[in-house]
mmCIF file of C-alpha atoms in Angstrom:
data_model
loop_
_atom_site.group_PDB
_atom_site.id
_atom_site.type_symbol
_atom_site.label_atom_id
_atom_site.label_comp_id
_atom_site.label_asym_id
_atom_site.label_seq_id
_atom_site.Cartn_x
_atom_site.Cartn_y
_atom_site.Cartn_z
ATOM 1 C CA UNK A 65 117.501 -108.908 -142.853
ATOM 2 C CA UNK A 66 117.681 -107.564 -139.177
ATOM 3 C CA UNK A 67 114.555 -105.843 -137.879
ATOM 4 C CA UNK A 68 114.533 -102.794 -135.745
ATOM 5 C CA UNK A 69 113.583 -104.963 -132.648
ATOM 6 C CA UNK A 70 116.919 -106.929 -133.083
ATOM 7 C CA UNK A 71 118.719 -103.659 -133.658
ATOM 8 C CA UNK A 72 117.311 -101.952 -130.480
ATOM 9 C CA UNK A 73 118.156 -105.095 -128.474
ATOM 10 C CA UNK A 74 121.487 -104.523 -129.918
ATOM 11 C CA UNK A 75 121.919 -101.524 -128.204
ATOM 12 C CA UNK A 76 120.059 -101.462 -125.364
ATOM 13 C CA UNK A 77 122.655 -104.657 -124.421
ATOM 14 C CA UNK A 78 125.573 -102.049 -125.450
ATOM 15 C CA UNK A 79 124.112 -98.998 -123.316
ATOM 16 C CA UNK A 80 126.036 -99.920 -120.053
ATOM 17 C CA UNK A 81 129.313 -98.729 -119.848
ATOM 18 C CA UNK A 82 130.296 -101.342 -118.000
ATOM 19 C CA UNK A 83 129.036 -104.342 -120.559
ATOM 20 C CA UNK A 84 130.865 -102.504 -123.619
ATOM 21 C CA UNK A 85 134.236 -102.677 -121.136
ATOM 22 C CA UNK A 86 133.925 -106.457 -120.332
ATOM 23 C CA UNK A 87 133.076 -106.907 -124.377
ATOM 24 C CA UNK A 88 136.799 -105.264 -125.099
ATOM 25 C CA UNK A 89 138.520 -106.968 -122.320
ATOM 26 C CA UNK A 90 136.948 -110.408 -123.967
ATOM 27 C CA UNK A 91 138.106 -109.333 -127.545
ATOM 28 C CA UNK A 92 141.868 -109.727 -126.352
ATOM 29 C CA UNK A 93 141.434 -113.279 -123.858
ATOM 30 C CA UNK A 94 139.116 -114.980 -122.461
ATOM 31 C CA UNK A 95 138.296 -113.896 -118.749
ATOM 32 C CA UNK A 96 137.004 -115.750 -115.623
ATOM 33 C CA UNK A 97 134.748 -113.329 -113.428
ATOM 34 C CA UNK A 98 137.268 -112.602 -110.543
ATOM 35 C CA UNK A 99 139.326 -111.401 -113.198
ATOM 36 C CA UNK A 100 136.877 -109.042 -114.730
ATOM 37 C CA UNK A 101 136.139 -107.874 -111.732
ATOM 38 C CA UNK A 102 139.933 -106.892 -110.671
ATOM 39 C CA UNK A 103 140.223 -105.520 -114.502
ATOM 40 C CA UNK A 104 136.873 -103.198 -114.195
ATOM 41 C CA UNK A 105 137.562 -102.369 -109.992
ATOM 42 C CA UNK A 106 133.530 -103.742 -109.540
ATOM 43 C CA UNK A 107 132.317 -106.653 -107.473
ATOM 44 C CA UNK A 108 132.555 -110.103 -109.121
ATOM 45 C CA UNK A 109 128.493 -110.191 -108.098
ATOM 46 C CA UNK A 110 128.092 -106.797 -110.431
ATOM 47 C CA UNK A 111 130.334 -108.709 -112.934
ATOM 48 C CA UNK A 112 127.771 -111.992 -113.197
ATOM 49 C CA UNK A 113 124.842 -109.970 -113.878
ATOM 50 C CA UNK A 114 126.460 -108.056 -117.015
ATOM 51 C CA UNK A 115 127.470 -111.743 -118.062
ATOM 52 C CA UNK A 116 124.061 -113.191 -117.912
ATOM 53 C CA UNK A 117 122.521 -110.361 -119.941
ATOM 54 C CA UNK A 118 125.668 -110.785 -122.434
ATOM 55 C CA UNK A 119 125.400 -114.467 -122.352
ATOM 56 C CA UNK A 120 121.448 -114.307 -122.744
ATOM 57 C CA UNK A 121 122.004 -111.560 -126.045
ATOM 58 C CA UNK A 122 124.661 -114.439 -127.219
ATOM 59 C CA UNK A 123 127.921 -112.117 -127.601
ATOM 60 C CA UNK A 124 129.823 -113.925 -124.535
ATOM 61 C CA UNK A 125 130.594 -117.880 -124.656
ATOM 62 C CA UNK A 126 131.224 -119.441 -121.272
ATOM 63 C CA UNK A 127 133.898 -122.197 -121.308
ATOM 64 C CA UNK A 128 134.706 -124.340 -118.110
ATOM 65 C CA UNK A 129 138.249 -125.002 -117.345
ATOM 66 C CA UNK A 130 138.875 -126.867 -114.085
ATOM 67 C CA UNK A 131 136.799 -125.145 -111.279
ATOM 68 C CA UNK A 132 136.619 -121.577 -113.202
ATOM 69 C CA UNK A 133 134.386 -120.275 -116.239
ATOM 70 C CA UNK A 134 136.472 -118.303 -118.575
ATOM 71 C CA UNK A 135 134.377 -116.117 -120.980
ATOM 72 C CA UNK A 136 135.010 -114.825 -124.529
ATOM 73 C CA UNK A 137 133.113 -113.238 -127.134
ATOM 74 C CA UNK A 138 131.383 -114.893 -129.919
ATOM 75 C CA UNK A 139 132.804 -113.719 -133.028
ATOM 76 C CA UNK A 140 129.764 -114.829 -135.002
ATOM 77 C CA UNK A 141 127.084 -112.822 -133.051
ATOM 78 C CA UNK A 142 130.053 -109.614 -133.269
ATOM 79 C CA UNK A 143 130.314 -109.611 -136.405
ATOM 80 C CA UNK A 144 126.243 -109.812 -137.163
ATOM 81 C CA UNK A 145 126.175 -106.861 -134.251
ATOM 82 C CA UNK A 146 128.305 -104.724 -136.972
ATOM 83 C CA UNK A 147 126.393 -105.604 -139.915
ATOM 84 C CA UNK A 148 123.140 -104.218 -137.644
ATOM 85 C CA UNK A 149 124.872 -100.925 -136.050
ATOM 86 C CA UNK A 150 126.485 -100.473 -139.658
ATOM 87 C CA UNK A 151 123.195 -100.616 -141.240
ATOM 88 C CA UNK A 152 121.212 -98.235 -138.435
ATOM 89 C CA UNK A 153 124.463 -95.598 -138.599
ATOM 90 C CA UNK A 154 124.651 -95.269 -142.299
ATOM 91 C CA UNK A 155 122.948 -92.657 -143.621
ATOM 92 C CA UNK A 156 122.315 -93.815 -146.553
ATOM 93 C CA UNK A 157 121.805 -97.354 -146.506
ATOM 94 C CA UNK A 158 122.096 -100.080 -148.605
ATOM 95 C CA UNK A 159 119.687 -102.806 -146.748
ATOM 96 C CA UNK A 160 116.319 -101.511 -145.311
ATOM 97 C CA UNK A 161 115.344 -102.881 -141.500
ATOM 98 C CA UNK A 162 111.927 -104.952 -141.360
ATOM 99 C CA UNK A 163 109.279 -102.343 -139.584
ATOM 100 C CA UNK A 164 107.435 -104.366 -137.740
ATOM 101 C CA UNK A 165 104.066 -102.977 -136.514
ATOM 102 C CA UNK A 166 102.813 -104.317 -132.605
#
């Protein structure tokens, strides 16, 4: 059952523009950087630091071919993502989140 701290993480990973444009270039083929960074007209430095917070929340998979890392998204962690923003956007929900108290 997800929590409202995995939830949160969820989309405070999704609140950059940016990040939510390299996740729907990466749902049609895998990407290296330089190519990301053509696609979205930023630098490929700007392009590596959305890719280590994506990589870090485990929605991007890097794969080395040759010299270059090519990136995709990781279908499993997508489709768990759903599940999570389906369950905090339904208004009347089926599955309760885990309150956690700190």
């Amino acid at each position: 059952m997800p929590t409202a701290e995995n939830a949160a993480r969820i989309f405070k990973v999704l609140s950059v523009d940016t990040r939510v444009r390299m996740l729907e270039l990466l749902k049609n083929r895998t990407l290296c950087v330089n190519a990301m960074a053509k696609s979205l007209n930023i630098s490929p430095a700007a392009v590596s630091q959305h890719l280590r917070i994506l990589r870090d929340a485990d929605i991007v998979v890097a794969e080395k071919r040759g010299y270059f890392v090519h990136y995709r998204v990781n279908e499993k962690t997508m489709e768990k993502w759903q599940k999570t923003a389906e369950n905090v956007l339904n208004p009347k929900p089926e599955k309760k989140f885990i309150i956690t108290g700190k």
